[in-house]
Coordinates of C-alpha atoms in Angstrom, one line a residue:
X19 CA -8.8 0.9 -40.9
X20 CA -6.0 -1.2 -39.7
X21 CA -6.7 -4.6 -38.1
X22 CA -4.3 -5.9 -36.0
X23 CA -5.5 -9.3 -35.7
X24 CA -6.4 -9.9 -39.8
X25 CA -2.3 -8.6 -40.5
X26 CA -1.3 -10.9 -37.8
X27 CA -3.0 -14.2 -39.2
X28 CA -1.7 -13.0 -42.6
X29 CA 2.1 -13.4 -41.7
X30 CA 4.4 -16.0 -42.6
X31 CA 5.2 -18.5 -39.8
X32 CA 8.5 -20.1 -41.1
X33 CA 9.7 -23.2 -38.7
X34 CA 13.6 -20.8 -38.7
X35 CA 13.8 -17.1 -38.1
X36 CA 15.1 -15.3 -41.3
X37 CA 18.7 -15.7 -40.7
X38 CA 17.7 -19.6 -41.4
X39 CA 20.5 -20.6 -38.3
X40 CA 17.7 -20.3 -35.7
X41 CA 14.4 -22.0 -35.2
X42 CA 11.4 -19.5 -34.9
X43 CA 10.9 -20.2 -31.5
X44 CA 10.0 -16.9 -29.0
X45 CA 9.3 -17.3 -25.4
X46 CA 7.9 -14.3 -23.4
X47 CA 6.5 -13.7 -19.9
X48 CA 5.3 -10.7 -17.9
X49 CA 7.3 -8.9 -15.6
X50 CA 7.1 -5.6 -13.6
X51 CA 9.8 -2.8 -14.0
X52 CA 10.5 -0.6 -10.9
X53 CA 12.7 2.1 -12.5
X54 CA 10.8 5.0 -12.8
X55 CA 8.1 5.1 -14.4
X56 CA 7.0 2.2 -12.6
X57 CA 5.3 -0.4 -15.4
X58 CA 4.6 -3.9 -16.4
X59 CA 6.6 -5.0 -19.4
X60 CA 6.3 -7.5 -22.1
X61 CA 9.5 -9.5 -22.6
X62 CA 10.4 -11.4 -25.5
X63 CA 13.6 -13.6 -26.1
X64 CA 14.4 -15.9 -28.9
X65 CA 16.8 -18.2 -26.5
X66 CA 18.6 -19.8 -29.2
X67 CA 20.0 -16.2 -31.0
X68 CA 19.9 -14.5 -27.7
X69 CA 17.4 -12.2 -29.4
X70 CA 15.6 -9.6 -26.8
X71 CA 12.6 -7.6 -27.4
X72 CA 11.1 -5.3 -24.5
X73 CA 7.4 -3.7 -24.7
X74 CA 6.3 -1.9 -22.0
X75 CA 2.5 -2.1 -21.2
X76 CA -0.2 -0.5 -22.7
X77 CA 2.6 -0.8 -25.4
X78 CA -0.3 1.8 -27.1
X79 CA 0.3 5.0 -24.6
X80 CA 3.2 7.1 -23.5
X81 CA 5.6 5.0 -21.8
X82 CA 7.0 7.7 -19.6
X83 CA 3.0 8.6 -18.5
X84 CA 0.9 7.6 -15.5
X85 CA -0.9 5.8 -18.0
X86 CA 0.9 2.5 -17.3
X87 CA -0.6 3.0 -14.1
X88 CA -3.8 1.6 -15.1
X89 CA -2.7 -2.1 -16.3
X90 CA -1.9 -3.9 -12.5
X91 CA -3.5 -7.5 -13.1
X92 CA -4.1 -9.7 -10.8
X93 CA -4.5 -12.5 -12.6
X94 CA -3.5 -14.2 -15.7
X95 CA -7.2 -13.6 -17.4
X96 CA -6.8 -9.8 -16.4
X97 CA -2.9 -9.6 -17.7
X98 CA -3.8 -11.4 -21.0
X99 CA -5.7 -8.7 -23.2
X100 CA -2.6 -6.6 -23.1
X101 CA 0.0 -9.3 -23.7
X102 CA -1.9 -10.4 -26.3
X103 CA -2.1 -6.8 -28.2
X104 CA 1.6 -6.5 -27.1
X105 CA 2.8 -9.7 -28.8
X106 CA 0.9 -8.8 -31.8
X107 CA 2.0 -5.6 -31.9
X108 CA 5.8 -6.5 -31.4
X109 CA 5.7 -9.0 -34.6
X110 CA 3.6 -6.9 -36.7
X111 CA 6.3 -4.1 -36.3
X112 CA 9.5 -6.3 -36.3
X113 CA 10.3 -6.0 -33.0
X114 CA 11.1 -2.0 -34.1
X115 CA 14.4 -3.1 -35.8
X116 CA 13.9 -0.5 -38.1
X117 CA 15.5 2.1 -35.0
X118 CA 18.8 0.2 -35.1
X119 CA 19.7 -1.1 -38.8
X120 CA 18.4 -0.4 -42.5
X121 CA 18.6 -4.5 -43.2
X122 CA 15.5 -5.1 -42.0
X123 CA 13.3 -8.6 -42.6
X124 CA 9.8 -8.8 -43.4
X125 CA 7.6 -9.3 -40.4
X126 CA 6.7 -13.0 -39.8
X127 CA 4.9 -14.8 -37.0
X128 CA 6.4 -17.2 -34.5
X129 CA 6.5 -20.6 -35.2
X130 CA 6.6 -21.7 -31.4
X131 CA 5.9 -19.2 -28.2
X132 CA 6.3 -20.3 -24.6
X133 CA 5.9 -19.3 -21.6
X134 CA 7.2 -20.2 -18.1
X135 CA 3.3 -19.4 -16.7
X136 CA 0.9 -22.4 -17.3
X137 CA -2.1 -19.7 -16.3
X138 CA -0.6 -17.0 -18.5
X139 CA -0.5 -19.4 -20.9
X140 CA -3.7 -20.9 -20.6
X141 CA -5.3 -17.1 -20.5
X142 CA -3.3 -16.2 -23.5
X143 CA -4.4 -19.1 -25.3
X144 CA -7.6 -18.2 -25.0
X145 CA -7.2 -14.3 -25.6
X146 CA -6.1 -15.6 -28.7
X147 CA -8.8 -17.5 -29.6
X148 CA -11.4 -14.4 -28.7
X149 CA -9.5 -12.3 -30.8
X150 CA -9.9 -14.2 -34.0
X151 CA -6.0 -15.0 -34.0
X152 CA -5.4 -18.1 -36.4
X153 CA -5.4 -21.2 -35.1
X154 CA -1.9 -22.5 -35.1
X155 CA -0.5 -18.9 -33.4
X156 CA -2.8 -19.6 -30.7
X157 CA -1.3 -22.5 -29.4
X158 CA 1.6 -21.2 -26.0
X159 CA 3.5 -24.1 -24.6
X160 CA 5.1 -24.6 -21.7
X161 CA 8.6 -24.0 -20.9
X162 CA 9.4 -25.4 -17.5
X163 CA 12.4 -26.1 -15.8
X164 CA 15.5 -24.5 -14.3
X165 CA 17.6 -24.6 -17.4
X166 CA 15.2 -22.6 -19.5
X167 CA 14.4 -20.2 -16.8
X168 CA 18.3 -19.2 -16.2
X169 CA 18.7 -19.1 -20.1
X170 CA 15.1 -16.3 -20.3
X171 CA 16.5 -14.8 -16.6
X172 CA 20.6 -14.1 -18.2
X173 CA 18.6 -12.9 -21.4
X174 CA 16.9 -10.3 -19.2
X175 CA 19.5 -9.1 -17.2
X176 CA 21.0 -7.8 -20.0
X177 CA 18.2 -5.6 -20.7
X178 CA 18.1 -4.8 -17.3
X179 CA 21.5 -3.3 -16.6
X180 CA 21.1 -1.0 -19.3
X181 CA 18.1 0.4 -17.7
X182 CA 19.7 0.8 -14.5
X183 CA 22.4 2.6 -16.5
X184 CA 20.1 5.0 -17.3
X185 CA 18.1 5.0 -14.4
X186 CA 19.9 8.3 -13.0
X187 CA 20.5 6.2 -10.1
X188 CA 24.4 6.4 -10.1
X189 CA 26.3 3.9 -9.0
X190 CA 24.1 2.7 -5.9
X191 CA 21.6 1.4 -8.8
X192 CA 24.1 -1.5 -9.1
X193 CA 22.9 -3.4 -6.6
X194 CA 18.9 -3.0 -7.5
X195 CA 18.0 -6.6 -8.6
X196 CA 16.1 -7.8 -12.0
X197 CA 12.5 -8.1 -11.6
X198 CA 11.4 -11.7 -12.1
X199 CA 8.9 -13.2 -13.6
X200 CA 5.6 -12.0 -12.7
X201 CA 3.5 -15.7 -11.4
X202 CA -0.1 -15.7 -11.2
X203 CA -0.5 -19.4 -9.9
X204 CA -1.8 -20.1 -6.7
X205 CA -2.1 -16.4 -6.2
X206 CA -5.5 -15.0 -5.3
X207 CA -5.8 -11.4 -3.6
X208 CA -7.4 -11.2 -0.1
X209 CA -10.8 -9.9 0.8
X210 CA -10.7 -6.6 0.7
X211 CA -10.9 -3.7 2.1
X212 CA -9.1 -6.4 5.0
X213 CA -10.6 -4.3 8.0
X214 CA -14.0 -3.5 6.5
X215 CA -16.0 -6.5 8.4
X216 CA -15.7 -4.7 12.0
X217 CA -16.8 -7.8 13.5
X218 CA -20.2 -8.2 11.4
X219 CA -21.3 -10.0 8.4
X220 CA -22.8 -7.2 7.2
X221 CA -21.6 -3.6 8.2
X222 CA -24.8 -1.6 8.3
X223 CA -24.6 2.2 7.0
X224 CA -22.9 3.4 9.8
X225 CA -20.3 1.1 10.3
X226 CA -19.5 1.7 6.5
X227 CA -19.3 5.5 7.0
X228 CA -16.4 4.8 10.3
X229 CA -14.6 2.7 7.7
X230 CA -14.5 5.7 5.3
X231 CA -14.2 8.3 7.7
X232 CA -10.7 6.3 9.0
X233 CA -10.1 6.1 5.3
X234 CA -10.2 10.2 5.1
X235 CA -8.1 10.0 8.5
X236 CA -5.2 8.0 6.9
X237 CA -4.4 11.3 4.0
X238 CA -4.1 13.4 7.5
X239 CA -0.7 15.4 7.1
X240 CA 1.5 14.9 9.7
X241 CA 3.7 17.9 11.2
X242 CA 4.5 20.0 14.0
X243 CA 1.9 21.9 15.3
X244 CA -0.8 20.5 12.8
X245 CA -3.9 19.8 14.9
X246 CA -5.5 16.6 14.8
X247 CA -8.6 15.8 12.3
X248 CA -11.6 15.2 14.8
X249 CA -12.8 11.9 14.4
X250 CA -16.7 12.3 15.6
X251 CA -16.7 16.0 13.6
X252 CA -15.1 14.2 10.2
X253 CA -17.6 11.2 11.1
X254 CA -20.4 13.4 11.2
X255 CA -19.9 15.5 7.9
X256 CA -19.3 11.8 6.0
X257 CA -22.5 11.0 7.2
X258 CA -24.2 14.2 5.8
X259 CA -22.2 14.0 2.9
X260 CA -23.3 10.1 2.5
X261 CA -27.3 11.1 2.6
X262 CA -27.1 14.1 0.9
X263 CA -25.4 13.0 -2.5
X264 CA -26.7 9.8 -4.2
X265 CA -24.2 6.8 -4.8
X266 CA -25.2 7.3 -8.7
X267 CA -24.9 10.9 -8.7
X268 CA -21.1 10.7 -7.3
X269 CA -20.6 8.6 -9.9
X270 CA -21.8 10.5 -12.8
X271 CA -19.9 13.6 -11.6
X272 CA -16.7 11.2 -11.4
X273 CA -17.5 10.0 -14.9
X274 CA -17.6 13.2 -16.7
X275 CA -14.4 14.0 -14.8
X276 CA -14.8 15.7 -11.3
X277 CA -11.7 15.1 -9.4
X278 CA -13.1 14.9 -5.8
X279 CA -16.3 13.1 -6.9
X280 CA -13.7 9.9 -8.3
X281 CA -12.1 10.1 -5.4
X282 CA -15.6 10.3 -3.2
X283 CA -16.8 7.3 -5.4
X284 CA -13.2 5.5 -4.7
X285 CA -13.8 5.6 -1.0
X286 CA -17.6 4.7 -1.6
X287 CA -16.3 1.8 -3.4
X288 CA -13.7 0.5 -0.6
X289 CA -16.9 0.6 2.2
X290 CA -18.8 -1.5 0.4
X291 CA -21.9 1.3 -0.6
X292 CA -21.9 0.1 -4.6
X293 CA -22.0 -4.0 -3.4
X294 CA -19.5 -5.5 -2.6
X295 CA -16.2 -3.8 -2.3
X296 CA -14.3 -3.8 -5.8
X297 CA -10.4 -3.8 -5.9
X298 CA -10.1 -2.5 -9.5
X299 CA -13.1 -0.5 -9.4
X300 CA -11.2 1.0 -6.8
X301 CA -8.4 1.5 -8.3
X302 CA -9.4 2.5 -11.4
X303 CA -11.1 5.7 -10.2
X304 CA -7.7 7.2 -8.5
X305 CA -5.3 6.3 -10.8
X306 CA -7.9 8.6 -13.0
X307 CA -7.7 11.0 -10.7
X308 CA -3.6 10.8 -11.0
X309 CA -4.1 11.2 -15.0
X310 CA -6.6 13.9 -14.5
X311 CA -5.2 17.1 -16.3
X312 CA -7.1 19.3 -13.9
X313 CA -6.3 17.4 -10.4
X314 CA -4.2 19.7 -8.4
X315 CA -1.0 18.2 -6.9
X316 CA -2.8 17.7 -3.5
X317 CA -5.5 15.5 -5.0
X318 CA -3.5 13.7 -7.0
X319 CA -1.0 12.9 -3.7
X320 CA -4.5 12.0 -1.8
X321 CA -5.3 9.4 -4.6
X322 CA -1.5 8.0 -4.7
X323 CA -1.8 7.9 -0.7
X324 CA -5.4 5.6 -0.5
X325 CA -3.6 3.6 -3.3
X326 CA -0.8 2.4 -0.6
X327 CA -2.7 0.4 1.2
X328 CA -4.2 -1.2 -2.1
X329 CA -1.1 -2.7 -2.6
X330 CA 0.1 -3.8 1.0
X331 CA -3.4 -5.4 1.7
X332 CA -3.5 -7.5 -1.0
X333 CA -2.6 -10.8 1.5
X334 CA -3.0 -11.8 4.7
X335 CA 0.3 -14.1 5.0
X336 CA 2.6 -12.4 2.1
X337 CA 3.4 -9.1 0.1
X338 CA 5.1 -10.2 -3.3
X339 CA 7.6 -7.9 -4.6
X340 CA 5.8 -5.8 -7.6
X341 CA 2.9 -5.4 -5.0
X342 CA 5.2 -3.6 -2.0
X343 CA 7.6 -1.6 -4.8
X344 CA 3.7 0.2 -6.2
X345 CA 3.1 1.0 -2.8
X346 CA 6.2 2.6 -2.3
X347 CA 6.2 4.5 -5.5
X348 CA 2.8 5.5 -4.5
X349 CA 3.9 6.3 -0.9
X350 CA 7.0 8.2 -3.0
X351 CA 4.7 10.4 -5.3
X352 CA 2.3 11.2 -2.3
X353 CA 5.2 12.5 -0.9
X354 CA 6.7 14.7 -3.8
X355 CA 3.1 16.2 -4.7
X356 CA 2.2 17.2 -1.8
X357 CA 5.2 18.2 -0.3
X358 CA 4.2 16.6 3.0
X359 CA 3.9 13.7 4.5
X360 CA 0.3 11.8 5.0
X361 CA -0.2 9.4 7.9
X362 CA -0.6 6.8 5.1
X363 CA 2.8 7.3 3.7
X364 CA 4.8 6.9 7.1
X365 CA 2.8 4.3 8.6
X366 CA 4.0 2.2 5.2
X367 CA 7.3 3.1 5.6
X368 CA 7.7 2.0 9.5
X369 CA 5.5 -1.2 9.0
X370 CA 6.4 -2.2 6.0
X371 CA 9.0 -0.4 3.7
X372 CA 12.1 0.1 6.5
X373 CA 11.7 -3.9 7.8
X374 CA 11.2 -5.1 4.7
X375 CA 14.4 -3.2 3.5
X376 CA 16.6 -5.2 5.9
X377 CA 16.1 -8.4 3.8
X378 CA 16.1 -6.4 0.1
X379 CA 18.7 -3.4 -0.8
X380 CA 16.1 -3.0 -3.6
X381 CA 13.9 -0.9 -1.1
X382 CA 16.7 1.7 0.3
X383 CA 18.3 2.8 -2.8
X384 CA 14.8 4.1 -4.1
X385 CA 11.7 5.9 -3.0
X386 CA 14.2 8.9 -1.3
X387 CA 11.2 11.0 -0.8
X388 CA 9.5 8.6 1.8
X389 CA 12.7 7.9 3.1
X390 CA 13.5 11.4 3.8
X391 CA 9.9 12.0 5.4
X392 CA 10.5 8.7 7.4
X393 CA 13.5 9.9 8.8
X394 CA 12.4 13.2 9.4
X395 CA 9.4 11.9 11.9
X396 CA 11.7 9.4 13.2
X397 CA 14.1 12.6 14.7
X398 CA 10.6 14.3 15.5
X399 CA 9.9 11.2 17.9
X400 CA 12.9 11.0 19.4
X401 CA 13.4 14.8 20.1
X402 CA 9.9 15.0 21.9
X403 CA 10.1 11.3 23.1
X404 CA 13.3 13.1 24.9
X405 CA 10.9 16.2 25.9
X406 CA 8.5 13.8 27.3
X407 CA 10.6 12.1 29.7
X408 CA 12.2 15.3 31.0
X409 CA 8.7 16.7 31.5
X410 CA 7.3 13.6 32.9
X411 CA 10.3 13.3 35.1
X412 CA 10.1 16.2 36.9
X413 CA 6.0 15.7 38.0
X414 CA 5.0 11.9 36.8
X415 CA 2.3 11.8 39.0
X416 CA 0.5 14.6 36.6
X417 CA 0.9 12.6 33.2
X418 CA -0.2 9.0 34.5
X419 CA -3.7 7.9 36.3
X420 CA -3.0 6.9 39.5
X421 CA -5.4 4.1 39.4
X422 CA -3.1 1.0 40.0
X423 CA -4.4 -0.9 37.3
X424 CA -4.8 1.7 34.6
X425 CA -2.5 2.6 31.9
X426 CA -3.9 5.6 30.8
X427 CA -1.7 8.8 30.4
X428 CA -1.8 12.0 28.9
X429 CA 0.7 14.8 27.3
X430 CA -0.7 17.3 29.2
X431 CA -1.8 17.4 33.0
X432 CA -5.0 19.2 32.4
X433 CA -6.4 16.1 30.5
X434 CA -6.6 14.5 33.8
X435 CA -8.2 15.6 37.4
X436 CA -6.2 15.8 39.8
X437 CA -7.6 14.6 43.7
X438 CA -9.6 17.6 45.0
X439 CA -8.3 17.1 48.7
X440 CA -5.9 18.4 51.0
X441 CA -3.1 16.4 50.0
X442 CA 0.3 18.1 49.0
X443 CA -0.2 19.3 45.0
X444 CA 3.3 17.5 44.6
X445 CA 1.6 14.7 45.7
X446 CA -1.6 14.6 44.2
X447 CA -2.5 11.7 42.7
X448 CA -4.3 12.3 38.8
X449 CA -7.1 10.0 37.1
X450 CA -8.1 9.6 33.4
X451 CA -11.6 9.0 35.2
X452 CA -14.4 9.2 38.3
X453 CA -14.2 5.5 38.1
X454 CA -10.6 5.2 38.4
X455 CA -10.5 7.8 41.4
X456 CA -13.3 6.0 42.8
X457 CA -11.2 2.6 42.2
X458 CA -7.9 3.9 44.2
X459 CA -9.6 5.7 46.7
X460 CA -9.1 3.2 49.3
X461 CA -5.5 3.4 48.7
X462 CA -4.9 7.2 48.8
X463 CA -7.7 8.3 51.4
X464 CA -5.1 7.5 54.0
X465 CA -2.7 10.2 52.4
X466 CA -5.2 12.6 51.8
X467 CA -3.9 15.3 54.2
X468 CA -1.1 17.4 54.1
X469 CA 2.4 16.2 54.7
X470 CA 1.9 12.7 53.9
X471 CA 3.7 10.7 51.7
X472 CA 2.9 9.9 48.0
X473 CA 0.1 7.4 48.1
X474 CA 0.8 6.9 44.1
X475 CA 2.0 2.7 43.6
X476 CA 4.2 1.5 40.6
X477 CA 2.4 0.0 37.8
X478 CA 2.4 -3.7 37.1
X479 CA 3.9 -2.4 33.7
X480 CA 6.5 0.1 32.5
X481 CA 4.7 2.3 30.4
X482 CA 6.2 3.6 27.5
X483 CA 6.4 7.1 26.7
X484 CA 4.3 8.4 24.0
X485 CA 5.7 11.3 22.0
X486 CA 2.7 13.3 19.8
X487 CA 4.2 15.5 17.7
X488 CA 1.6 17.9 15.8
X489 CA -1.0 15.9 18.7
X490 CA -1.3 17.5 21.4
X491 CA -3.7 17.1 23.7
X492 CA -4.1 13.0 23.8
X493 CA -4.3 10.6 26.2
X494 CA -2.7 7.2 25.1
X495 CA -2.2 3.8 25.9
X496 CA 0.1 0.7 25.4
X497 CA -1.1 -2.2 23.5
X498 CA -0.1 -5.4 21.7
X499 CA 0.9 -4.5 18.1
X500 CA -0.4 -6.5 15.1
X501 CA 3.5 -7.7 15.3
X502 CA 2.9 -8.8 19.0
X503 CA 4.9 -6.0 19.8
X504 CA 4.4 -3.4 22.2
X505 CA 2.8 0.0 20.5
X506 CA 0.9 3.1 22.0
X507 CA -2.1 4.2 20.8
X508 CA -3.2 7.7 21.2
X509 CA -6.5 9.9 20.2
X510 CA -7.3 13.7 21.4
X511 CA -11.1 12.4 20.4
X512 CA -11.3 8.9 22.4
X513 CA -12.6 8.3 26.4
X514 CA -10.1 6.8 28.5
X515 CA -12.9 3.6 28.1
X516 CA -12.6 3.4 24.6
X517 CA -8.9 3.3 25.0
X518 CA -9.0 0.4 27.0
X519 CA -11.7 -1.7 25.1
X520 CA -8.7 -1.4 22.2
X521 CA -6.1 -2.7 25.0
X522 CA -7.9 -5.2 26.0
X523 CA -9.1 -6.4 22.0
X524 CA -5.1 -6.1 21.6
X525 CA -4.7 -8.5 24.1
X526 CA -7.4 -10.8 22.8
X527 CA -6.3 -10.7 19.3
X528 CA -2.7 -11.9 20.7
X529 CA -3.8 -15.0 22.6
X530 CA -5.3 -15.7 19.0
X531 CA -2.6 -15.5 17.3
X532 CA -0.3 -17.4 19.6
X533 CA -3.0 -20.5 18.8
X534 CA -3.0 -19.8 14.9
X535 CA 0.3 -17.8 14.3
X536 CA -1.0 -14.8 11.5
X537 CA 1.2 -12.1 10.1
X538 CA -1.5 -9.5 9.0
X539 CA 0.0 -5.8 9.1
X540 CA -3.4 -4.8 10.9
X541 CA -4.3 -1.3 11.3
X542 CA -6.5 1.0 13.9
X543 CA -6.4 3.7 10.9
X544 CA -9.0 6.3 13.1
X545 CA -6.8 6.7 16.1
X546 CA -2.5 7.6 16.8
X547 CA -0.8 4.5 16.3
X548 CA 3.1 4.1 17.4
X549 CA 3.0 7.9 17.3
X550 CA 1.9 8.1 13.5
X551 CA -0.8 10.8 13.4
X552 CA -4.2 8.9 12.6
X553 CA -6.8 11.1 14.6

């Protein structure tokens, strides 16, 4: 049986590297590829020959799998195991010279590695030391400054525009930057899932079921005519689903490979019913279901959809590059498997992949499958945006309450009542509710006969017009985005009263946030949100 480790602390470690011109010095650090395959890569330079060496990671499975899919640390402690098989790996084999030239030295060990990541090298250090690894190899210094880090960043590049050569790209890959290296310092994921809490400590059972429920919501595929998942229906078969199969059963039955039961487990996991939610755990169980052999294409686009968020939640003030180009891969195979597109997918491309693509060409030449799906809804919106006006224009008294200080209004006239009295019908005012009626009837009971004039009053507000394709049959509201922009948000399941407790929470969450400025991408994931189908 081979061991690694034992042939490892058996090499030579000469002070010059065998052309005896060179000292034996290596530096490596951790960086994340976005070509496709997406993966993490091990890269390894000897600055002073110019000497490159690229591993990608698990260096031990197919590289052109969704293996690497598995191996996303967040920390140095979780990158280290693989590095440290990696390095190992890449001196035991000669850095596979053996594919380019006959002339090929014995393997030896390095004399000196560094690293530009004191808690890489720290967690490597130790790694080593677990490992059994020799005490001399396990020693990684530092190698700071800007000097060293243009020398290891030219190194790469050349590595890099070879990939991009082959990327199939074409000539737009030219402008797709090299990945840096990946830093773990003063880096620490947020708590997660980031809208779990619901404004308690502790979300009793139900609360935990809504949060998965508006989990199930967000893999909703969004197209014409495709009617909207019932919240309260969904809600309720979660909550059968929940009491009737055991936590530890799921997981048993997701264990021994039942694709809907990792996925079941996955969302169990997110709501907090094993403990305390667990990113990897997470993680771990759809990225199985992505490898699974005997997923269909539809599961396996479900997974890579509930793995979007994953990736774009992970802070409350930043998204760091590897973490927004996973989602959009994710977002991108979602997109190809199933051959639609999930709410998931185009809420991250409106609130996060198309702004953040004005500050990084990076984002636009890739991912075309969200960015065709994108641009598809966006034409959707704008053709029924245009419908809406022309319908509203022609009888806006049937589409908006009437109630001075409401904001309700529907897409179609029957969701609201019209006035029951003998007032013109092209004057009647409509009301989301009795209370609203009730509210304005000291304004209209004077033009409640017929003949008189329209007793309807402009709102305090222009209200925006709310285009639902595939929703019909919602009432909708506007409210203060996450962004502190204006959105609407819409639901065929909501009471006009439940609408405007989320208006008013908007509002509330703003005057916070004009006191302690915070740039969390928030979302209502249950409910239409800026037109994106979430009911």
């Amino acid at each position: 049986m081979i061991d690694p480790v034992k042939d490892f602390n058996a090499l030579p470690c000469p002070p010059l590297a065998p052309s005896s011109k060179v000292p034996n010095h290596w530096h490596f650090d951790l960086r994340y590829v976005t070509l496709e395959p997406p993966a993490h890569v091990l890269f390894l330079v000897q600055l002073d020959s110019s000497f490159v060496h690229m591993e990608r990671l698990p260096y031990d499975v197919d590289p052109t799998s969704n293996e690497t899919l598995f191996y996303f640390p967040e920390s140095s402690s979780a990158a280290a195991p693989v590095v440290c098989k990696a390095l190992i790996h890449s001196f035991l084999d000669g850095f596979g010279i053996e594919k380019f030239t006959k002339d090929v030295p014995a393997p030896y060990a390095p004399f000196k590695l560094t690293t530009g990541e004191r808690s890489l090298a720290h967690a490597v250090e130790e790694e080593f030391q677990c490992m059994g690894v020799r005490r001399e190899l396990c020693r990684i210094e530092i190698a700071s400054g800007n000097r060293t880090h243009v020398a290891v960043q030219a190194a790469f590049n050349r590595i890099w525009e070879r990939l991009v050569q082959a990327s199939g790209l074409g000539p737009v890959a030219t402008v797709l930057k090299a990945p840096d290296p990946i830093q773990f310092s003063n880096f620490r994921p947020a708590e997660w899932p980031r809208d779990l809490n619901l404004d308690c400590e502790a979300p009793d059972d139900f609360n935990r079921a809504v949060f998965y429920t508006r989990q199930l919501a967000s893999l909703q595929v969004v197209e014409n005519n495709t009617l909207p998942m019932n919240i309260r229906q969904a809600l309720s078969g979660v909550m059968d689903l929940l009491s009737r199969k055991p936590l530890a059963v799921v997981r048993a039955e997701a264990d021994t490979g039942n694709v809907m039961s990792a996925i079941d487990y996955a969302l169990r996991v997110s709501a907090g019913y094993a403990g305390k939610p667990d990113r990897e755990v997470f993680r771990r169980y759809l990225v199985v279901v992505i490898t699974s052999d005997t997923a269909s294409d539809l599961d396996k686009a479900r997974a890579h959809g509930l793995l979007i968020e994953w990736h774009t939640a992970v802070s409350a003030s930043e998204i760091r590059a590897r973490y927004v180009h996973a989602a959009a891969h994710h977002a991108n195979e979602s997109v190809r498997l199933a051959g639609k597109s999930f709410s998931a997918v185009l809420w991250f491309a409106s609130q996060t992949l198309e702004p953040l693509s004005k500050q990084t060409a990076d984002l636009c030449v890739q991912y075309k499958g969200v960015w065709d799906a994108y641009e598809k809804r966006t034409e959707e919106i704008s053709r029924d945006t245009a419908q809406a006006e022309k319908k509203r224009a022609k009888k806006s008294n049937r589409y908006v309450c009437a109630a001075v200080n409401c904001l309700i209004q529907a897409d179609k006239g029957k969701l609201l009542s019209q006035c029951a009295g003998k007032c013109d019908l092209d004057k009647k005012p409509s009301y989301c509710s009795k209370e609203c009626q009730r509210a304005d009837w000291k304004n209209h009971k004077p033009f409640c006969k017929p003949g008189a004039a329209c007793s309807i009053l402009d709102k305090a507000e222009c209200l925006p017009i709310s285009s639902k394709t595939g929703m019909q049959g919602s009432i909708s509201i506007p409210v203060i985005g996450p962004d502190g922009k204006p959105m609407v948000v819409s639901s065929s399941s909501m009471s006009p009263e439940m609408l405007k407790e989320i208006r008013k929470a908007s509002e509330e969450r703003a005057a916070q946030r004009s006191i302690s400025r915070s740039r969390s991408l928030g979302k209502l994931g249950s409910i239409q949100i800026e037109n994106f189908s979430l009911d």
